[in-house]
Tab-separated table of C-alpha atoms in Angstrom:
chain	number	residue	atom	x	y	z
A	1	UNK	CA	-18.280	29.747	-14.136
A	2	UNK	CA	-16.312	32.066	-16.439
A	3	UNK	CA	-19.283	32.421	-18.756
A	4	UNK	CA	-21.614	33.352	-15.872
A	5	UNK	CA	-19.164	35.962	-14.625
A	6	UNK	CA	-18.772	37.473	-18.110
A	7	UNK	CA	-22.543	37.457	-18.704
A	8	UNK	CA	-23.050	39.448	-15.500
A	9	UNK	CA	-20.382	41.965	-16.524
A	10	UNK	CA	-21.812	42.384	-20.028
A	11	UNK	CA	-25.380	42.701	-18.688
A	12	UNK	CA	-24.190	45.364	-16.256
A	13	UNK	CA	-22.412	47.198	-19.092
A	14	UNK	CA	-25.611	47.116	-21.134
A	15	UNK	CA	-27.751	48.305	-18.197
A	16	UNK	CA	-25.309	51.184	-17.590
A	17	UNK	CA	-25.604	52.085	-21.310
A	18	UNK	CA	-21.877	51.506	-21.840
A	19	UNK	CA	-22.657	49.154	-24.736
A	20	UNK	CA	-25.677	48.607	-26.992
A	21	UNK	CA	-27.854	45.528	-26.607
A	22	UNK	CA	-26.942	44.508	-30.156
A	23	UNK	CA	-23.242	44.399	-29.142
A	24	UNK	CA	-23.723	42.171	-26.079
A	25	UNK	CA	-23.038	38.892	-27.876
A	26	UNK	CA	-19.792	40.244	-29.353
A	27	UNK	CA	-18.594	41.463	-25.936
A	28	UNK	CA	-19.540	38.161	-24.293
A	29	UNK	CA	-17.520	36.203	-26.857
A	30	UNK	CA	-14.503	38.537	-26.657
A	31	UNK	CA	-14.436	38.709	-22.850
A	32	UNK	CA	-14.865	34.954	-22.412
A	33	UNK	CA	-11.941	34.389	-24.786
A	34	UNK	CA	-9.758	36.924	-22.967
A	35	UNK	CA	-10.519	35.522	-19.498
A	36	UNK	CA	-9.983	31.908	-20.610
A	37	UNK	CA	-6.696	32.899	-22.253
A	38	UNK	CA	-5.544	34.774	-19.137
A	39	UNK	CA	-6.451	31.861	-16.842
A	40	UNK	CA	-4.587	29.371	-19.041
A	41	UNK	CA	-1.431	31.482	-19.461
A	42	UNK	CA	-1.542	32.450	-15.784
A	43	UNK	CA	-1.650	28.780	-14.791
A	44	UNK	CA	1.318	27.976	-17.035
A	45	UNK	CA	3.306	30.825	-15.475
A	46	UNK	CA	2.294	29.652	-11.997
A	47	UNK	CA	3.490	26.132	-12.856
A	48	UNK	CA	6.760	27.630	-14.069
A	49	UNK	CA	7.099	29.490	-10.789
A	50	UNK	CA	6.254	26.421	-8.681
A	51	UNK	CA	8.759	24.255	-10.572
A	52	UNK	CA	11.374	27.059	-10.556
A	53	UNK	CA	11.255	27.348	-14.320
A	54	UNK	CA	9.655	30.806	-14.662
A	55	UNK	CA	12.046	32.299	-17.244
A	56	UNK	CA	12.089	29.159	-19.421
A	57	UNK	CA	8.281	29.078	-19.111
A	58	UNK	CA	8.069	32.681	-20.321
A	59	UNK	CA	10.264	31.737	-23.302
A	60	UNK	CA	8.008	28.756	-24.028
A	61	UNK	CA	4.793	30.782	-23.738
A	62	UNK	CA	6.053	33.592	-26.006
A	63	UNK	CA	7.286	31.174	-28.680
A	64	UNK	CA	4.280	28.862	-28.429
A	65	UNK	CA	1.534	31.509	-28.455
A	66	UNK	CA	3.179	33.531	-31.246
A	67	UNK	CA	3.326	30.478	-33.466
A	68	UNK	CA	0.100	28.762	-32.367
A	69	UNK	CA	-1.926	31.876	-33.190
A	70	UNK	CA	-0.903	31.427	-36.845
A	71	UNK	CA	-0.596	27.647	-37.199
A	72	UNK	CA	-3.772	26.571	-35.441
A	73	UNK	CA	-4.001	22.891	-34.672
A	74	UNK	CA	-5.995	20.662	-32.365
A	75	UNK	CA	-8.705	22.413	-30.315
A	76	UNK	CA	-10.765	20.923	-27.505
A	77	UNK	CA	-14.547	21.339	-27.585
A	78	UNK	CA	-14.929	22.936	-24.151
A	79	UNK	CA	-12.788	25.291	-22.092
A	80	UNK	CA	-12.330	22.862	-19.208
A	81	UNK	CA	-11.010	20.246	-21.665
A	82	UNK	CA	-8.644	22.779	-23.198
A	83	UNK	CA	-7.509	23.991	-19.789
A	84	UNK	CA	-6.934	20.502	-18.387
A	85	UNK	CA	-5.183	19.406	-21.576
A	86	UNK	CA	-2.954	22.478	-21.512
A	87	UNK	CA	-1.987	22.013	-17.861
A	88	UNK	CA	-1.200	18.307	-18.332
A	89	UNK	CA	0.671	18.970	-21.583
A	90	UNK	CA	2.745	21.717	-19.990
A	91	UNK	CA	3.663	19.530	-17.017
A	92	UNK	CA	4.798	16.870	-19.515
A	93	UNK	CA	6.788	19.559	-21.380
A	94	UNK	CA	8.544	20.558	-18.138
A	95	UNK	CA	9.445	16.909	-17.497
A	96	UNK	CA	10.559	16.116	-21.066
A	97	UNK	CA	12.591	19.233	-21.928
A	98	UNK	CA	15.436	18.496	-19.467
A	99	UNK	CA	15.737	15.018	-21.035
A	100	UNK	CA	15.878	16.612	-24.510
A	101	UNK	CA	18.580	18.959	-23.275
A	102	UNK	CA	20.697	15.979	-22.216
A	103	UNK	CA	20.340	14.466	-25.708
A	104	UNK	CA	20.514	17.456	-28.010
A	105	UNK	CA	20.705	15.338	-31.170
A	106	UNK	CA	17.156	14.091	-30.574
A	107	UNK	CA	15.945	17.598	-29.645
A	108	UNK	CA	17.416	19.207	-32.771
A	109	UNK	CA	16.193	16.319	-34.932
A	110	UNK	CA	12.645	16.755	-33.631
A	111	UNK	CA	12.960	20.529	-34.053
A	112	UNK	CA	14.026	20.097	-37.683
A	113	UNK	CA	11.081	17.744	-38.302
A	114	UNK	CA	8.675	20.221	-36.622
A	115	UNK	CA	9.985	23.131	-38.706
A	116	UNK	CA	9.595	21.057	-41.881
A	117	UNK	CA	6.010	20.123	-40.960
A	118	UNK	CA	5.110	23.738	-40.194
A	119	UNK	CA	6.626	24.886	-43.492
A	120	UNK	CA	4.675	22.218	-45.393
A	121	UNK	CA	1.304	22.666	-43.628
A	122	UNK	CA	1.533	26.352	-42.705
A	123	UNK	CA	-1.848	26.604	-40.989
A	124	UNK	CA	-4.672	24.285	-39.994
A	125	UNK	CA	-8.002	25.856	-40.934
A	126	UNK	CA	-10.171	24.894	-37.944
A	127	UNK	CA	-13.960	24.696	-38.532
A	128	UNK	CA	-14.598	27.361	-35.862
A	129	UNK	CA	-12.279	29.778	-37.676
A	130	UNK	CA	-13.201	28.803	-41.262
A	131	UNK	CA	-10.777	31.147	-43.036
A	132	UNK	CA	-11.301	32.245	-46.596
A	133	UNK	CA	-8.720	31.310	-49.243
A	134	UNK	CA	-6.909	34.654	-48.918
A	135	UNK	CA	-6.993	34.572	-45.087
A	136	UNK	CA	-5.578	31.045	-45.103
A	137	UNK	CA	-2.821	32.081	-47.509
A	138	UNK	CA	-1.847	35.031	-45.280
A	139	UNK	CA	-1.971	32.871	-42.146
A	140	UNK	CA	0.295	30.240	-43.732
A	141	UNK	CA	2.721	32.961	-44.783
A	142	UNK	CA	2.729	34.437	-41.254
A	143	UNK	CA	3.224	30.989	-39.642
A	144	UNK	CA	6.207	30.261	-41.857
A	145	UNK	CA	7.714	33.685	-41.175
A	146	UNK	CA	7.279	33.338	-37.402
A	147	UNK	CA	8.785	29.849	-37.278
A	148	UNK	CA	11.711	31.169	-39.329
A	149	UNK	CA	12.224	34.051	-36.865
A	150	UNK	CA	11.983	31.703	-33.892
A	151	UNK	CA	14.523	29.330	-35.427
A	152	UNK	CA	16.868	32.253	-36.073
A	153	UNK	CA	16.588	33.248	-32.395
A	154	UNK	CA	17.352	29.658	-31.368
A	155	UNK	CA	20.323	29.542	-33.777
A	156	UNK	CA	21.748	32.772	-32.321
A	157	UNK	CA	21.319	31.447	-28.777
A	158	UNK	CA	23.054	28.186	-29.736
A	159	UNK	CA	25.888	30.187	-31.336
A	160	UNK	CA	26.199	32.332	-28.171
A	161	UNK	CA	26.233	29.135	-26.075
A	162	UNK	CA	23.185	30.234	-24.073
A	163	UNK	CA	21.718	28.015	-21.375
A	164	UNK	CA	20.486	24.875	-23.156
A	165	UNK	CA	17.355	24.790	-20.993
A	166	UNK	CA	16.068	28.028	-22.584
A	167	UNK	CA	16.847	26.670	-26.039
A	168	UNK	CA	15.033	23.458	-25.089
A	169	UNK	CA	11.887	25.270	-23.985
A	170	UNK	CA	11.862	27.394	-27.150
A	171	UNK	CA	12.389	24.304	-29.299
A	172	UNK	CA	9.687	22.486	-27.332
A	173	UNK	CA	7.196	25.236	-28.193
A	174	UNK	CA	7.801	24.766	-31.922
A	175	UNK	CA	7.664	20.967	-31.617
A	176	UNK	CA	4.381	21.139	-29.681
A	177	UNK	CA	2.813	23.416	-32.319
A	178	UNK	CA	3.745	20.904	-35.026
A	179	UNK	CA	2.350	18.013	-32.961
A	180	UNK	CA	-0.958	19.841	-32.449
A	181	UNK	CA	-1.168	20.535	-36.180
A	182	UNK	CA	-0.583	16.846	-36.958
A	183	UNK	CA	-3.169	15.806	-34.361
A	184	UNK	CA	-5.756	18.129	-35.944
A	185	UNK	CA	-5.062	16.596	-39.354
A	186	UNK	CA	-5.226	13.037	-38.012
A	187	UNK	CA	-8.622	13.554	-36.349
A	188	UNK	CA	-9.817	15.583	-39.355
A	189	UNK	CA	-10.334	18.790	-37.389
A	190	UNK	CA	-9.785	20.894	-40.474
A	191	UNK	CA	-11.791	22.737	-43.124
A	192	UNK	CA	-10.459	22.642	-46.665
A	193	UNK	CA	-10.891	25.776	-48.773
A	194	UNK	CA	-11.895	25.304	-52.384
């Protein structure tokens, strides 16, 4: 459905001479990615609103997407699989985070393990991305820097005795990124650079 809508838009842009025919494939790919991303993030925000967790959801989304963009990890083959997996995973996150917040030792232990895994792995080089050696090196560096910044934000919020629910959602984002990286490694969804 999304692809058909984007194809019509791109064809119209080409017919109106807004873009060249040779650029159509690039615009199709970019627009499909943007629409799919918007639908997924919009659904997560809607879930946050429905479950009265909008601000914690925003914290989760910002932390998760900032880190996930650099770390990579498991990817579904089709958009509907990705979308369904994301919605189910986020509902599980909303159910699990309050339990983590009641047992902060487990939450901080899992956060420490996730940070360690992200520092060790850095980035998962997915076959669809297929980064060069230098791109992979820069991505790993960026992932480690972002997780360090996110942990510093969490540490400041803990020090300021901020609402534990926000800290839980931010921690959950880092933990989920590490889990998705491990899953990608386990199912061998990774390209190794020589």
